Amino acid sequence: MKKTKMSLLLTLILALSVFAAACGTAEEPAKEEDTGTTGEETLAENQTLRINNNSEPSTLNPSLAEDTTSSAVLLQTFEGLTRIGKEGSPEEAMAENIEVSEDGLTYTFTLRDGVKWSNGDPVTANDFEYAWKWVLNSGEANYAYQLYYVKNAEAASKGEVSIDDVGVKAIDDKTLEVQLENPTPYFLELTAFYTYYPVNSKIAEANADWALDAGDDYTSNGPFKMTAWEHNDKIILEKNEHYWDADNVKLETIEIVMINDANTELTMFDNDELDWAGNPTGNLPTEALPTLKDQGALSINPIAGVYWYKFNTSEAPFNNAKIRKAFAYAIDRQAIVDNISQGGEIPALGIIPPTIFPEAEDQGYFEDADIETAKQLLEEGLAEEGFASVDDLPSITLSYNTLEAHAKIAQAIQDMWKKNLGIEVELLNQEFAVHLDAMDAGDFQIARLGWLGDFNDAMNFLEIYKEIGGNNDTRWENEEYKSLLNESNTETDPEKRKDLLKQAEEIFMDEMPAMPIYYYTNKYVKKDNLKDVVVSGLGDAQYKWAYFIEE
């Protein structure tokens, strides 16, 4: 196949032009906190960042990670072929050169000279091939579908072809060749995502439990390395002296505590025990937001994310779409964002955020708090399922992970369902890892979760529900929906592609396997002398460029 050498910059210009047209708007640039040093700034002697990460990460193996608690650490300790840079676009990271074939189907990545793991082992192209194939072949990775853009990846994951047929191959120690199923304009964003990170294949092959604790076997290739993991208490990261760009990393240490109480987190910030409080890794108490806003201390940024409740569609009564829609329509979202979350959130009447489809802010698939339609749908759904009234329904439980804001929202919605539908719903609070395990096992009826974009495209919010399994713990599947997503993958006209994705979203909202509540914002306070924490439009934070100046 004839190849043309293309700079990453040119590749990105072409990719992002397609993306912007397809999605209505490009991602807002990453917010860089007080960019750069000036001639008047002096670096502080103490370069230790103290943050909160809410709870124990479910895993610190990038091949298994699927949640923001885990990724908050992995974004600092690992690095992919590309990294999302300060301006919100992918840039060369482990790869120093990227060639793309004329048809957009073959990517050739050349690794930088001398890149190393935190223990000094060389990072090789084989480490990438090993990690990607392990994700597809292990049967353990819920995010395996993120690799389905690679040729034969989906077929291999389903056991239809050999793992050797997957289109990723280490040509030599420095060269990785990747073949795609279809041209994917955002592929260089995907290679910055943690499912695409490498792992130290030599260690992983020798010790399957390499990622369970800090120690000699826990090796990473990012700007920081993990030196301590006191489970359910604290994680310590230190600057990785073997990182290829270590000269530009100013922080020496990151201390990550696990405090699952927003009031305690804010108190620690006020007592100078934390340098940052709130999103994306922690939370602020909702009742404190108006005061912090009045003080001018609060930063609020819209992000590509949606807060939603998922239904277990495999069990009655939520096997019935009309009943699911009745529960969704009976919620007053505006009251929730005005009186509980109070962080500038937008009521969600669809699942694609307005940072991707701007019309989502003003146009939805149903009316907020449409109580009369909710009652009608409930009556019809009950009749279809053979229930004479709501009194015949099985007991219903809404589960959520531990957090004050989640509890307040759950209590408010519990009251709305009682008042508007006459249905009593019990609440179940669970620690985050337990909550995720229960959802994966199907041990829930309605469960709170959120989704922050992995890359800034509508597909990322829709593909979750393409097939049962992975992150689709609703057990919902729809062949027309799947067909539209497959068709969008080969559609090169941006407007036609957007229309296909909108049609898929319409099917989703008509079936309502998950009910959206609001579109996320990031809300946080930080120390004035902390600079260059990069908070992206996808709702994550990178500390590679962060530093403190003398006050």
Coordinates of C-alpha atoms in Angstrom, one line a residue:
M1 CA 0.0 0.0 0.0
K2 CA 1.3 3.4 -0.9
K3 CA 1.8 5.6 2.1
T4 CA 2.4 9.3 2.5
K5 CA 4.2 10.8 5.4
M6 CA 1.9 13.2 7.2
S7 CA 2.8 15.4 10.1
L8 CA 0.6 15.1 13.2
L9 CA -0.3 18.7 12.8
L10 CA -1.7 18.2 9.3
T11 CA -3.4 15.0 10.3
L12 CA -5.1 16.9 13.2
I13 CA -6.2 19.8 11.0
L14 CA -7.9 17.3 8.6
A15 CA -9.4 15.2 11.4
L16 CA -10.7 18.1 13.4
S17 CA -12.2 19.8 10.4
V18 CA -14.2 16.6 9.7
F19 CA -15.0 16.4 13.4
A20 CA -16.2 20.0 13.8
A21 CA -18.5 19.7 10.8
A22 CA -19.9 16.3 12.0
C23 CA -20.6 17.4 15.5
G24 CA -21.6 21.0 15.1
T25 CA -18.8 22.3 17.2
A26 CA -15.3 21.3 18.1
E27 CA -14.4 20.6 21.7
E28 CA -13.6 23.8 23.7
P29 CA -9.9 24.0 24.3
A30 CA -8.6 22.5 27.5
K31 CA -8.6 25.1 30.3
E32 CA -5.1 25.8 31.3
E33 CA -4.9 27.3 34.8
D34 CA -2.9 30.5 34.5
T35 CA -0.7 29.6 31.6
G36 CA 3.0 29.6 31.8
T37 CA 5.5 31.4 34.0
T38 CA 6.3 35.0 33.6
G39 CA 9.5 36.9 34.2
E40 CA 8.1 38.0 37.6
E41 CA 7.2 34.4 38.8
T42 CA 9.5 32.3 40.9
L43 CA 9.0 28.6 41.3
A44 CA 8.1 27.6 44.9
E45 CA 10.5 25.4 46.7
N46 CA 7.8 23.0 47.6
Q47 CA 6.4 21.3 44.5
T48 CA 3.9 18.9 46.2
L49 CA 0.3 18.9 44.9
R50 CA -2.3 17.6 47.3
I51 CA -5.7 16.5 45.9
N52 CA -8.7 14.4 46.7
N53 CA -9.8 11.5 44.5
N54 CA -13.1 10.6 46.4
S55 CA -12.6 6.9 46.8
E56 CA -10.4 3.9 46.2
P57 CA -9.7 3.3 42.4
S58 CA -11.4 0.2 41.2
T59 CA -8.2 -0.7 39.3
L60 CA -4.9 0.9 38.4
N61 CA -4.4 -1.4 35.4
P62 CA -5.1 0.8 32.4
S63 CA -6.2 -2.2 30.4
L64 CA -9.0 -2.8 32.9
A65 CA -9.9 0.8 33.9
E66 CA -13.4 2.1 33.1
D67 CA -14.1 4.9 35.6
T68 CA -13.0 8.4 36.4
T69 CA -11.6 7.5 39.9
S70 CA -9.1 5.1 38.3
S71 CA -8.4 7.3 35.3
A72 CA -7.6 10.3 37.5
V73 CA -4.4 8.4 38.6
L74 CA -3.7 6.7 35.3
L75 CA -3.6 10.0 33.4
Q76 CA -0.6 11.0 35.5
T77 CA 1.3 7.7 35.6
F78 CA 0.9 6.3 32.1
E79 CA 1.1 7.7 28.5
G80 CA -0.1 6.5 25.2
L81 CA 1.2 7.0 21.7
T82 CA -0.4 10.5 21.8
R83 CA -1.5 12.7 24.7
I84 CA -4.2 15.4 24.7
G85 CA -2.2 18.6 24.9
K86 CA -2.7 21.9 26.6
E87 CA -4.9 23.2 23.8
G88 CA -7.2 20.2 23.8
S89 CA -5.8 18.4 20.7
P90 CA -3.8 15.2 20.5
E91 CA 0.0 15.6 20.2
E92 CA 2.9 13.2 19.9
A93 CA 3.7 11.5 23.2
M94 CA 5.4 8.0 23.3
A95 CA 5.4 8.3 19.5
E96 CA 7.6 11.0 18.0
N97 CA 6.5 10.3 14.4
I98 CA 3.1 9.2 12.9
E99 CA 2.6 8.2 9.3
V100 CA -0.9 7.8 7.9
S101 CA -1.7 6.1 4.6
E102 CA -3.6 7.9 1.9
D103 CA -6.8 6.0 2.6
G104 CA -6.6 6.7 6.3
L105 CA -6.6 3.0 7.2
T106 CA -3.0 2.4 8.2
Y107 CA -1.1 4.3 11.0
T108 CA 2.6 3.8 11.5
F109 CA 3.8 5.0 14.9
T110 CA 7.6 5.4 15.6
L111 CA 8.4 5.5 19.2
R112 CA 10.9 8.0 20.7
D113 CA 14.5 7.0 21.2
G114 CA 15.2 5.7 24.7
V115 CA 11.6 5.8 26.2
K116 CA 11.6 3.8 29.4
W117 CA 9.3 2.3 32.0
S118 CA 9.6 3.7 35.5
N119 CA 11.9 0.8 36.5
G120 CA 14.3 1.6 33.6
D121 CA 13.0 -1.1 31.2
P122 CA 12.7 0.1 27.6
V123 CA 9.1 0.8 26.4
T124 CA 8.8 -1.1 23.1
A125 CA 6.2 -1.4 20.3
N126 CA 5.5 -4.9 21.6
D127 CA 4.3 -3.4 24.9
F128 CA 1.5 -1.7 23.0
E129 CA 0.7 -4.7 20.9
Y130 CA 0.6 -6.9 24.0
A131 CA -1.6 -4.5 25.9
W132 CA -4.2 -4.0 23.2
K133 CA -4.4 -7.7 22.4
W134 CA -4.7 -8.5 26.1
V135 CA -7.7 -6.1 26.4
L136 CA -9.4 -7.9 23.5
N137 CA -8.5 -11.4 24.5
S138 CA -8.8 -11.4 28.3
G139 CA -12.6 -11.4 28.6
E140 CA -12.1 -9.0 31.6
A141 CA -11.9 -5.6 30.0
N142 CA -15.3 -3.8 29.8
Y143 CA -13.7 -1.2 27.6
A144 CA -12.6 -3.7 24.9
Y145 CA -15.0 -2.1 22.5
Q146 CA -12.9 1.1 22.5
L147 CA -10.4 -0.9 20.4
Y148 CA -13.0 -2.0 17.8
Y149 CA -11.8 0.7 15.4
V150 CA -8.8 -1.5 14.9
K151 CA -9.1 -4.1 12.1
N152 CA -10.5 -7.4 13.3
A153 CA -10.5 -6.3 16.9
E154 CA -14.2 -6.8 17.4
A155 CA -14.2 -10.2 15.7
A156 CA -11.2 -11.3 17.8
S157 CA -12.8 -10.1 21.0
K158 CA -15.9 -12.3 20.1
G159 CA -13.8 -15.3 19.3
E160 CA -14.6 -15.2 15.6
V161 CA -11.0 -14.8 14.4
S162 CA -7.6 -15.4 15.9
I163 CA -6.1 -12.6 18.1
D164 CA -3.2 -12.8 15.7
D165 CA -5.5 -11.3 13.0
V166 CA -6.0 -8.1 14.9
G167 CA -4.5 -5.1 13.0
V168 CA -1.8 -4.1 15.4
K169 CA 1.7 -5.3 14.9
A170 CA 5.1 -4.4 16.4
I171 CA 7.3 -4.2 13.3
D172 CA 10.4 -3.8 15.5
D173 CA 11.1 -2.4 19.0
K174 CA 10.3 1.2 17.8
T175 CA 7.7 0.7 15.1
L176 CA 4.0 -0.1 15.6
E177 CA 1.7 -0.5 12.6
V178 CA -2.0 -0.2 13.2
Q179 CA -4.7 -1.0 10.6
L180 CA -8.2 0.3 11.0
E181 CA -11.6 -1.1 10.0
N182 CA -12.7 2.3 8.6
P183 CA -11.1 5.8 8.4
T184 CA -11.5 7.3 11.9
P185 CA -10.8 11.0 12.0
Y186 CA -10.5 11.0 15.8
F187 CA -8.2 8.0 16.1
L188 CA -5.3 10.1 17.4
E189 CA -7.6 11.1 20.3
L190 CA -8.3 7.4 21.0
T191 CA -4.6 6.6 21.2
A192 CA -4.4 9.1 24.0
F193 CA -7.1 7.2 26.0
Y194 CA -6.1 4.8 28.7
T195 CA -7.4 1.6 27.1
Y196 CA -4.8 2.3 24.4
Y197 CA -1.9 2.6 26.9
P198 CA 0.9 0.1 26.9
V199 CA 1.8 -2.1 29.8
N200 CA 5.2 -3.6 30.6
S201 CA 4.7 -6.9 28.8
K202 CA 7.7 -8.5 30.5
I203 CA 6.3 -7.9 34.0
A204 CA 2.6 -8.5 33.0
E205 CA 3.4 -11.9 31.5
A206 CA 5.3 -12.9 34.7
N207 CA 2.8 -11.6 37.2
A208 CA -0.9 -11.3 36.4
D209 CA -1.4 -9.3 39.6
W210 CA 1.2 -6.7 38.8
A211 CA -1.3 -3.8 39.2
L212 CA -2.8 -4.6 42.6
D213 CA -0.3 -2.7 44.7
A214 CA 2.6 -0.2 44.5
G215 CA 6.0 -2.0 44.3
D216 CA 8.7 -3.2 42.0
D217 CA 6.2 -4.7 39.6
Y218 CA 4.0 -1.6 39.2
T219 CA 5.8 0.1 36.4
S220 CA 4.4 3.0 34.4
N221 CA 5.6 5.2 31.6
G222 CA 4.1 8.6 32.3
P223 CA 5.3 11.8 34.0
F224 CA 4.7 10.3 37.5
K225 CA 5.2 7.0 39.1
M226 CA 3.3 5.4 42.0
T227 CA 5.5 4.9 45.1
A228 CA 2.8 4.2 47.6
W229 CA -0.8 2.9 47.6
E230 CA -2.4 2.7 51.0
H231 CA -5.7 1.2 50.0
N232 CA -8.8 3.3 50.8
D233 CA -6.6 6.0 52.2
K234 CA -3.8 7.5 50.1
I235 CA -1.8 7.2 46.9
I236 CA 1.6 8.9 46.5
L237 CA 3.0 9.7 43.0
E238 CA 6.5 11.0 42.4
K239 CA 8.1 12.5 39.4
N240 CA 9.3 9.7 37.0
E241 CA 12.9 10.4 36.3
H242 CA 12.8 8.0 33.3
Y243 CA 10.0 9.9 31.6
W244 CA 11.1 11.2 28.2
D245 CA 9.9 14.7 28.9
A246 CA 10.9 14.8 32.6
D247 CA 12.7 18.2 32.1
N248 CA 9.3 19.8 31.7
V249 CA 7.7 18.2 34.7
K250 CA 7.9 20.6 37.7
L251 CA 5.9 18.8 40.4
E252 CA 8.0 16.5 42.5
T253 CA 5.1 14.8 44.4
I254 CA 1.3 14.3 44.1
E255 CA -0.4 13.3 47.3
I256 CA -3.9 11.8 46.6
V257 CA -6.2 11.2 49.5
M258 CA -9.5 9.4 49.3
I259 CA -12.2 11.4 51.1
N260 CA -15.7 10.6 50.2
D261 CA -17.3 13.6 51.9
A262 CA -17.6 16.9 50.2
N263 CA -17.8 18.9 53.4
T264 CA -14.6 17.3 54.7
E265 CA -12.9 18.0 51.3
L266 CA -13.7 21.7 51.4
T267 CA -12.7 21.9 55.1
M268 CA -9.3 20.4 54.2
F269 CA -8.9 22.9 51.4
D270 CA -9.7 25.8 53.8
N271 CA -7.2 24.4 56.3
D272 CA -4.5 24.3 53.7
E273 CA -4.4 20.5 53.6
L274 CA -5.5 20.3 50.0
D275 CA -4.5 22.5 47.0
W276 CA -7.6 21.8 45.0
A277 CA -11.1 20.9 46.0
G278 CA -14.0 19.8 43.7
N279 CA -14.1 18.4 40.2
P280 CA -12.8 16.6 38.4
T281 CA -11.4 14.3 41.1
G282 CA -13.4 15.5 44.1
N283 CA -16.6 17.2 44.9
L284 CA -17.8 20.4 46.7
P285 CA -20.8 20.5 49.0
T286 CA -23.7 21.8 47.0
E287 CA -24.8 24.2 49.8
A288 CA -21.4 25.9 49.6
L289 CA -21.5 26.6 45.9
P290 CA -23.6 29.9 46.1
T291 CA -21.2 31.4 48.7
L292 CA -18.1 30.3 46.8
K293 CA -19.6 31.8 43.6
D294 CA -20.3 35.1 45.4
Q295 CA -16.7 35.1 46.7
G296 CA -15.4 34.7 43.1
A297 CA -13.5 31.6 44.2
L298 CA -15.5 29.1 42.2
S299 CA -14.6 28.0 38.7
I300 CA -17.4 26.4 36.6
N301 CA -16.8 24.9 33.2
P302 CA -19.2 22.9 30.9
I303 CA -17.9 19.5 30.0
A304 CA -18.9 16.7 27.7
G305 CA -20.6 14.5 30.2
V306 CA -24.1 13.4 31.3
Y307 CA -25.5 12.4 34.7
W308 CA -28.0 9.6 34.2
Y309 CA -29.9 6.8 35.9
K310 CA -29.7 3.4 34.2
F311 CA -32.5 0.8 34.1
N312 CA -32.0 -3.0 34.3
T313 CA -34.1 -3.7 31.2
S314 CA -33.9 -7.5 31.7
E315 CA -36.2 -7.6 34.7
A316 CA -39.8 -6.4 35.4
P317 CA -41.0 -3.7 35.5
F318 CA -38.2 -2.0 33.5
N319 CA -38.4 -4.5 30.7
N320 CA -41.2 -2.2 29.5
A321 CA -40.1 1.0 27.6
K322 CA -43.3 2.9 28.6
I323 CA -42.7 2.3 32.3
R324 CA -39.1 3.4 31.8
K325 CA -40.2 6.6 30.0
A326 CA -42.8 7.2 32.7
F327 CA -40.1 7.3 35.4
A328 CA -38.0 9.6 33.2
Y329 CA -40.7 12.0 32.3
A330 CA -41.9 12.3 36.0
I331 CA -38.6 14.0 37.0
D332 CA -38.2 17.8 37.4
R333 CA -34.7 18.3 36.2
Q334 CA -34.7 22.1 36.3
A335 CA -35.6 21.9 40.0
I336 CA -32.7 19.5 40.6
V337 CA -30.1 21.7 38.9
D338 CA -31.5 24.9 40.5
N339 CA -31.9 23.6 44.0
I340 CA -29.5 20.7 44.5
S341 CA -26.5 20.5 42.1
Q342 CA -26.4 24.4 41.7
G343 CA -23.3 24.3 39.5
G344 CA -24.7 25.7 36.2
E345 CA -25.7 22.2 35.0
I346 CA -28.2 22.0 32.0
P347 CA -31.2 19.7 32.3
A348 CA -30.6 16.8 29.9
L349 CA -33.4 15.8 27.6
G350 CA -31.1 13.7 25.4
I351 CA -27.8 11.9 25.9
I352 CA -25.5 13.9 23.6
P353 CA -24.1 16.9 25.5
P354 CA -24.4 20.4 24.0
T355 CA -20.5 20.6 23.9
I356 CA -20.9 18.1 21.0
F357 CA -24.5 18.9 19.7
P358 CA -25.1 22.5 20.7
E359 CA -28.8 22.2 19.9
A360 CA -29.1 19.8 22.9
E361 CA -29.2 22.7 25.2
D362 CA -32.5 24.0 23.8
Q363 CA -34.0 21.0 22.0
G364 CA -34.8 17.7 23.7
Y365 CA -36.7 14.5 23.0
F366 CA -39.3 15.2 25.7
E367 CA -40.5 17.9 28.0
D368 CA -39.0 18.2 31.4
A369 CA -41.4 17.3 34.2
D370 CA -44.1 16.2 31.8
I371 CA -46.2 14.6 34.6
E372 CA -49.4 14.0 32.6
T373 CA -47.6 12.1 29.8
A374 CA -45.7 10.2 32.5
K375 CA -49.0 9.1 34.1
Q376 CA -50.4 8.0 30.8
L377 CA -47.3 6.0 29.8
L378 CA -47.3 4.4 33.2
E379 CA -50.9 3.3 32.9
E380 CA -50.3 1.9 29.4
G381 CA -47.1 0.1 30.5
L382 CA -48.7 -1.4 33.6
A383 CA -51.6 -2.8 31.4
E384 CA -49.1 -4.3 28.9
E385 CA -47.3 -6.1 31.7
G386 CA -50.4 -7.3 33.4
F387 CA -50.2 -5.1 36.5
A388 CA -53.6 -3.8 37.7
S389 CA -52.1 -0.8 39.4
V390 CA -48.8 0.5 40.9
D391 CA -49.6 -1.5 44.0
D392 CA -48.9 -4.7 42.1
L393 CA -45.4 -3.6 41.1
P394 CA -42.5 -5.5 42.6
S395 CA -40.5 -3.5 45.1
I396 CA -38.2 -1.0 43.3
T397 CA -34.8 0.1 44.5
L398 CA -32.7 3.0 43.3
S399 CA -29.0 2.5 44.0
Y400 CA -26.2 5.1 44.0
N401 CA -22.6 5.4 45.1
T402 CA -21.7 7.2 48.2
L403 CA -21.6 11.0 47.8
E404 CA -23.7 13.7 49.4
A405 CA -24.9 15.2 46.1
H406 CA -25.9 11.7 44.8
A407 CA -27.9 11.1 48.0
K408 CA -29.7 14.5 47.7
I409 CA -30.6 13.9 44.1
A410 CA -31.8 10.4 44.8
Q411 CA -34.0 11.6 47.6
A412 CA -35.5 14.4 45.5
I413 CA -36.3 12.0 42.7
Q414 CA -37.6 9.4 45.1
D415 CA -40.1 12.1 46.3
M416 CA -41.0 13.1 42.7
W417 CA -41.8 9.5 41.8
K418 CA -43.9 9.1 44.9
K419 CA -45.8 12.4 44.3
N420 CA -46.1 12.2 40.5
L421 CA -46.5 8.5 40.0
G422 CA -47.6 7.1 43.3
I423 CA -44.7 4.7 43.4
E424 CA -42.6 4.0 46.5
V425 CA -38.9 3.6 45.7
E426 CA -36.3 2.4 48.2
L427 CA -32.8 3.9 48.1
L428 CA -29.6 1.9 48.4
N429 CA -26.2 3.6 49.0
Q430 CA -23.1 1.6 48.1
E431 CA -19.4 2.3 48.0
F432 CA -18.3 3.0 44.4
A433 CA -16.5 -0.3 43.7
V434 CA -19.3 -2.3 45.1
H435 CA -21.8 -0.2 43.1
L436 CA -19.9 -0.9 39.9
D437 CA -19.6 -4.6 40.6
A438 CA -23.4 -4.8 41.2
M439 CA -24.2 -3.1 38.0
D440 CA -21.8 -5.3 36.0
A441 CA -23.5 -8.3 37.6
G442 CA -27.0 -7.0 36.8
D443 CA -27.8 -6.8 40.5
F444 CA -29.8 -3.6 40.3
Q445 CA -33.1 -2.1 39.1
I446 CA -32.3 1.6 38.7
A447 CA -28.7 2.8 39.3
R448 CA -27.0 6.1 39.2
L449 CA -23.9 6.6 37.0
G450 CA -22.4 9.3 34.9
W451 CA -20.5 9.4 31.6
L452 CA -17.7 11.7 30.7
G453 CA -16.6 11.7 27.1
D454 CA -13.5 9.6 26.3
F455 CA -13.2 11.6 23.1
N456 CA -15.2 14.5 21.8
D457 CA -17.6 12.8 19.4
A458 CA -21.3 11.7 19.7
M459 CA -20.3 8.2 18.9
N460 CA -18.6 7.9 22.4
F461 CA -22.0 8.4 24.1
L462 CA -23.9 6.1 21.7
E463 CA -21.6 3.2 21.3
I464 CA -21.9 2.3 25.0
Y465 CA -25.3 0.8 24.2
K466 CA -24.5 -0.8 20.9
E467 CA -24.3 -4.3 22.4
I468 CA -25.0 -5.9 25.8
G469 CA -21.9 -6.2 27.9
G470 CA -18.9 -3.9 28.6
N471 CA -20.3 -0.6 29.9
N472 CA -23.8 -1.5 28.7
D473 CA -25.1 -2.9 32.0
T474 CA -28.7 -2.0 31.0
R475 CA -29.0 -5.3 29.1
W476 CA -30.7 -3.3 26.3
E477 CA -30.0 -3.9 22.7
N478 CA -31.6 -2.7 19.4
E479 CA -30.7 -3.9 15.9
E480 CA -31.8 -0.7 14.2
Y481 CA -29.8 1.4 16.6
K482 CA -26.8 -0.9 16.0
S483 CA -27.2 -0.6 12.2
L484 CA -27.3 3.2 12.3
L485 CA -24.0 3.3 14.3
N486 CA -22.4 0.8 11.9
E487 CA -23.5 2.9 9.0
S488 CA -22.1 6.1 10.6
N489 CA -18.7 4.5 10.8
T490 CA -18.4 4.3 7.0
E491 CA -20.2 7.6 6.2
T492 CA -17.7 10.2 5.0
D493 CA -20.2 13.1 4.6
P494 CA -20.2 15.0 8.0
E495 CA -23.8 16.1 7.8
K496 CA -25.1 12.7 6.8
R497 CA -23.0 11.1 9.6
K498 CA -24.5 13.5 12.1
D499 CA -28.0 12.7 10.9
L500 CA -27.3 8.9 11.4
L501 CA -26.1 9.6 14.9
K502 CA -29.1 11.7 15.7
Q503 CA -31.4 9.0 14.4
A504 CA -29.7 6.5 16.8
E505 CA -30.1 8.9 19.7
E506 CA -33.8 9.2 18.9
I507 CA -34.2 5.4 19.1
F508 CA -32.4 5.5 22.4
M509 CA -34.6 8.2 23.9
D510 CA -37.8 6.4 22.6
E511 CA -36.6 3.2 24.3
M512 CA -35.1 4.9 27.3
P513 CA -32.7 2.2 28.7
A514 CA -31.1 5.1 30.7
M515 CA -32.7 8.4 31.6
P516 CA -30.5 11.5 31.4
I517 CA -30.8 14.0 34.2
Y518 CA -28.3 16.8 33.5
Y519 CA -25.2 17.7 31.5
Y520 CA -22.2 18.0 33.7
T521 CA -20.1 21.0 34.6
N522 CA -16.8 21.0 36.5
K523 CA -16.9 23.0 39.7
Y524 CA -13.7 23.6 41.8
V525 CA -11.6 25.9 43.9
K526 CA -7.8 25.9 43.9
K527 CA -4.9 27.6 45.5
D528 CA -3.9 30.9 43.7
N529 CA -0.3 29.9 43.3
L530 CA -1.1 26.6 41.6
K531 CA -0.5 27.1 37.9
D532 CA -1.0 25.1 34.7
V533 CA -3.3 22.3 35.8
V534 CA -4.9 21.5 32.5
V535 CA -8.7 20.7 32.8
S536 CA -10.0 19.4 29.5
G537 CA -13.4 19.8 27.9
L538 CA -13.9 16.1 28.6
G539 CA -13.7 16.7 32.3
D540 CA -10.3 15.3 33.3
A541 CA -7.2 16.9 34.7
Q542 CA -3.5 16.5 33.8
Y543 CA -0.7 17.6 36.1
K544 CA 2.2 17.1 33.8
W545 CA 2.6 20.8 33.3
A546 CA 1.4 21.9 36.8
Y547 CA 3.6 23.9 39.3
F548 CA 3.5 26.2 42.2
I549 CA 5.0 29.7 42.3
E550 CA 6.1 31.6 45.4
E551 CA 3.3 33.6 46.9

